[in-house]
Amino acid sequence: MSPTCKWLLSHVLSLFVVCGANAQTYIQQRGSLWTIQHEGHPQDLLLHDKFYSTWNQPNNGNRRRVSCCNSQDCYPTNIVLKEGKWWAQRREDLKWIMVPDGKLEHNQADPRESPDHQSHACISPPIGGDYVFCAVLGSGL
């Protein structure tokens, strides 16, 4: 990562303490990777890592071949239904991004379930555009 990107990322990330679906979330640098920490729920980290590492993008009922991204792009987040469309909140800037119908697990013939009853999404960072790669609803949604 370039020094400019590191500087920008460190300053942007230092501004945010993001609330996840059911737990306060904050971002921490571990080595050269940025990871999500779940305050009050550290036991969920391994569960989330396992889920994200095996989560592939829905493929209209066909075999899933493409990863939803990785643990840097996937995290617990708020997902809401507004005017007939699902929206996921991106952690970096708290922007609401529309979830394409084909990327929402509950619309799939082979849906994945949330690993911990929270909503989760894999969303491009702000510099990568506004796109949700995968999303799963938590319990009660």
mmCIF file of C-alpha atoms in Angstrom:
data_model
loop_
_atom_site.group_PDB
_atom_site.id
_atom_site.type_symbol
_atom_site.label_atom_id
_atom_site.label_comp_id
_atom_site.label_asym_id
_atom_site.label_seq_id
_atom_site.Cartn_x
_atom_site.Cartn_y
_atom_site.Cartn_z
ATOM 1 C CA MET A 1 0.000 0.000 0.000
ATOM 2 C CA SER A 2 1.389 3.411 -0.923
ATOM 3 C CA PRO A 3 2.331 5.886 1.837
ATOM 4 C CA THR A 4 -0.429 8.229 0.629
ATOM 5 C CA CYS A 5 -3.051 5.483 0.899
ATOM 6 C CA LYS A 6 -1.787 4.499 4.352
ATOM 7 C CA TRP A 7 -1.968 8.110 5.537
ATOM 8 C CA LEU A 8 -5.445 8.618 4.107
ATOM 9 C CA LEU A 9 -6.715 5.315 5.464
ATOM 10 C CA SER A 10 -5.297 5.915 8.933
ATOM 11 C CA HIS A 11 -6.868 9.379 9.146
ATOM 12 C CA VAL A 12 -10.230 8.331 7.771
ATOM 13 C CA LEU A 13 -10.431 5.256 9.981
ATOM 14 C CA SER A 14 -9.420 7.187 13.063
ATOM 15 C CA LEU A 15 -12.575 9.294 12.683
ATOM 16 C CA PHE A 16 -15.038 6.423 12.931
ATOM 17 C CA VAL A 17 -16.481 4.276 15.630
ATOM 18 C CA VAL A 18 -19.139 2.338 13.797
ATOM 19 C CA CYS A 19 -22.156 0.642 15.348
ATOM 20 C CA GLY A 20 -22.802 -2.792 13.842
ATOM 21 C CA ALA A 21 -26.130 -4.564 13.795
ATOM 22 C CA ASN A 22 -25.980 -5.645 17.448
ATOM 23 C CA ALA A 23 -22.502 -4.779 18.672
ATOM 24 C CA GLN A 24 -20.268 -1.765 18.686
ATOM 25 C CA THR A 25 -17.575 -2.220 16.073
ATOM 26 C CA TYR A 26 -14.245 -0.536 15.584
ATOM 27 C CA ILE A 27 -11.409 -0.929 13.128
ATOM 28 C CA GLN A 28 -7.914 -1.937 14.179
ATOM 29 C CA GLN A 29 -4.739 -2.449 12.200
ATOM 30 C CA ARG A 30 -3.112 -5.878 12.667
ATOM 31 C CA GLY A 31 0.164 -6.020 10.798
ATOM 32 C CA SER A 32 -0.552 -4.730 7.300
ATOM 33 C CA LEU A 33 -4.221 -5.787 7.376
ATOM 34 C CA TRP A 34 -7.182 -3.869 8.709
ATOM 35 C CA THR A 35 -9.531 -6.021 10.730
ATOM 36 C CA ILE A 36 -12.868 -5.532 12.404
ATOM 37 C CA GLN A 37 -13.095 -5.918 16.150
ATOM 38 C CA HIS A 38 -16.432 -6.458 17.869
ATOM 39 C CA GLU A 39 -16.449 -4.754 21.238
ATOM 40 C CA GLY A 40 -18.133 -7.003 23.753
ATOM 41 C CA HIS A 41 -18.188 -9.941 21.327
ATOM 42 C CA PRO A 42 -14.555 -10.987 20.759
ATOM 43 C CA GLN A 43 -15.686 -14.627 20.588
ATOM 44 C CA ASP A 44 -17.392 -13.803 17.261
ATOM 45 C CA LEU A 45 -14.156 -12.959 15.440
ATOM 46 C CA LEU A 46 -13.236 -16.555 14.581
ATOM 47 C CA LEU A 47 -16.825 -17.347 13.662
ATOM 48 C CA HIS A 48 -16.936 -14.351 11.306
ATOM 49 C CA ASP A 49 -13.546 -15.156 9.760
ATOM 50 C CA LYS A 50 -14.704 -18.704 9.014
ATOM 51 C CA PHE A 51 -17.994 -17.496 7.536
ATOM 52 C CA TYR A 52 -16.389 -14.789 5.363
ATOM 53 C CA SER A 53 -13.628 -17.089 4.089
ATOM 54 C CA THR A 54 -16.231 -19.539 2.727
ATOM 55 C CA TRP A 55 -18.867 -17.048 1.560
ATOM 56 C CA ASN A 56 -19.219 -16.967 -2.240
ATOM 57 C CA GLN A 57 -21.396 -14.625 -4.259
ATOM 58 C CA PRO A 58 -24.866 -15.866 -5.182
ATOM 59 C CA ASN A 59 -25.037 -17.006 -8.799
ATOM 60 C CA ASN A 60 -28.732 -17.269 -9.699
ATOM 61 C CA GLY A 61 -28.967 -20.832 -8.382
ATOM 62 C CA ASN A 62 -25.836 -21.967 -10.229
ATOM 63 C CA ARG A 63 -22.639 -23.084 -8.503
ATOM 64 C CA ARG A 64 -21.063 -20.237 -6.557
ATOM 65 C CA ARG A 65 -17.529 -19.624 -7.823
ATOM 66 C CA VAL A 66 -16.551 -16.076 -6.819
ATOM 67 C CA SER A 67 -15.731 -15.037 -3.272
ATOM 68 C CA CYS A 68 -17.747 -12.261 -1.657
ATOM 69 C CA CYS A 69 -14.361 -10.630 -1.001
ATOM 70 C CA ASN A 70 -12.586 -11.115 2.295
ATOM 71 C CA SER A 71 -12.656 -10.249 5.973
ATOM 72 C CA GLN A 72 -11.588 -6.699 5.135
ATOM 73 C CA ASP A 73 -14.701 -6.041 3.021
ATOM 74 C CA CYS A 74 -17.184 -8.144 5.017
ATOM 75 C CA TYR A 75 -18.535 -7.216 8.428
ATOM 76 C CA PRO A 76 -21.646 -7.112 10.609
ATOM 77 C CA THR A 77 -23.721 -4.103 9.654
ATOM 78 C CA ASN A 78 -27.182 -2.609 9.667
ATOM 79 C CA ILE A 79 -29.446 -3.697 6.801
ATOM 80 C CA VAL A 80 -32.886 -2.130 6.366
ATOM 81 C CA LEU A 81 -35.827 -2.417 3.980
ATOM 82 C CA LYS A 82 -36.890 0.947 2.590
ATOM 83 C CA GLU A 83 -39.444 1.439 -0.180
ATOM 84 C CA GLY A 84 -39.166 -2.185 -1.285
ATOM 85 C CA LYS A 85 -35.333 -2.234 -1.516
ATOM 86 C CA TRP A 86 -32.753 -3.523 0.949
ATOM 87 C CA TRP A 87 -29.964 -1.138 2.022
ATOM 88 C CA ALA A 88 -26.714 -1.966 3.863
ATOM 89 C CA GLN A 89 -24.678 0.572 5.811
ATOM 90 C CA ARG A 90 -21.008 0.836 4.855
ATOM 91 C CA ARG A 91 -18.769 1.082 7.933
ATOM 92 C CA GLU A 92 -16.167 3.519 6.597
ATOM 93 C CA ASP A 93 -18.499 6.420 5.844
ATOM 94 C CA LEU A 94 -21.861 5.161 7.196
ATOM 95 C CA LYS A 95 -23.345 5.555 3.719
ATOM 96 C CA TRP A 96 -26.380 3.409 2.867
ATOM 97 C CA ILE A 97 -25.732 1.289 -0.238
ATOM 98 C CA MET A 98 -28.542 -0.507 -2.085
ATOM 99 C CA VAL A 99 -28.237 -4.298 -2.045
ATOM 100 C CA PRO A 100 -28.898 -5.773 -5.508
ATOM 101 C CA ASP A 101 -31.655 -8.414 -5.296
ATOM 102 C CA GLY A 102 -29.277 -11.016 -6.710
ATOM 103 C CA LYS A 103 -26.758 -10.451 -3.903
ATOM 104 C CA LEU A 104 -29.128 -10.905 -0.956
ATOM 105 C CA GLU A 105 -28.952 -14.412 0.500
ATOM 106 C CA HIS A 106 -32.629 -14.740 1.390
ATOM 107 C CA ASN A 107 -33.492 -14.329 -2.333
ATOM 108 C CA GLN A 108 -31.371 -17.356 -3.303
ATOM 109 C CA ALA A 109 -32.300 -20.978 -3.934
ATOM 110 C CA ASP A 110 -29.243 -21.951 -1.832
ATOM 111 C CA PRO A 111 -29.159 -19.230 0.862
ATOM 112 C CA ARG A 112 -26.399 -18.944 3.454
ATOM 113 C CA GLU A 113 -27.556 -18.181 6.986
ATOM 114 C CA SER A 114 -25.998 -15.567 9.238
ATOM 115 C CA PRO A 115 -23.375 -17.188 11.478
ATOM 116 C CA ASP A 116 -24.500 -15.229 14.560
ATOM 117 C CA HIS A 117 -28.010 -13.902 13.826
ATOM 118 C CA GLN A 118 -26.625 -10.461 12.885
ATOM 119 C CA SER A 119 -26.861 -8.912 9.437
ATOM 120 C CA HIS A 120 -23.598 -9.060 7.458
ATOM 121 C CA ALA A 121 -22.489 -7.542 4.168
ATOM 122 C CA CYS A 122 -19.447 -7.397 1.910
ATOM 123 C CA ILE A 123 -19.274 -3.854 0.546
ATOM 124 C CA SER A 124 -16.707 -2.068 -1.589
ATOM 125 C CA PRO A 125 -14.766 0.628 0.298
ATOM 126 C CA PRO A 126 -15.585 4.254 -0.602
ATOM 127 C CA ILE A 127 -12.659 4.478 -3.040
ATOM 128 C CA GLY A 128 -13.934 1.308 -4.788
ATOM 129 C CA GLY A 129 -17.407 2.616 -5.602
ATOM 130 C CA ASP A 130 -20.770 1.840 -4.058
ATOM 131 C CA TYR A 131 -21.383 -1.880 -4.459
ATOM 132 C CA VAL A 132 -22.613 -4.692 -2.219
ATOM 133 C CA PHE A 133 -21.071 -8.037 -3.213
ATOM 134 C CA CYS A 134 -23.041 -10.167 -0.717
ATOM 135 C CA ALA A 135 -25.511 -9.598 2.110
ATOM 136 C CA VAL A 136 -27.239 -11.812 4.653
ATOM 137 C CA LEU A 137 -30.044 -10.693 6.935
ATOM 138 C CA GLY A 138 -29.920 -11.187 10.668
ATOM 139 C CA SER A 139 -32.690 -12.751 12.719
ATOM 140 C CA GLY A 140 -35.957 -10.892 12.754
ATOM 141 C CA LEU A 141 -35.515 -9.135 9.404
#
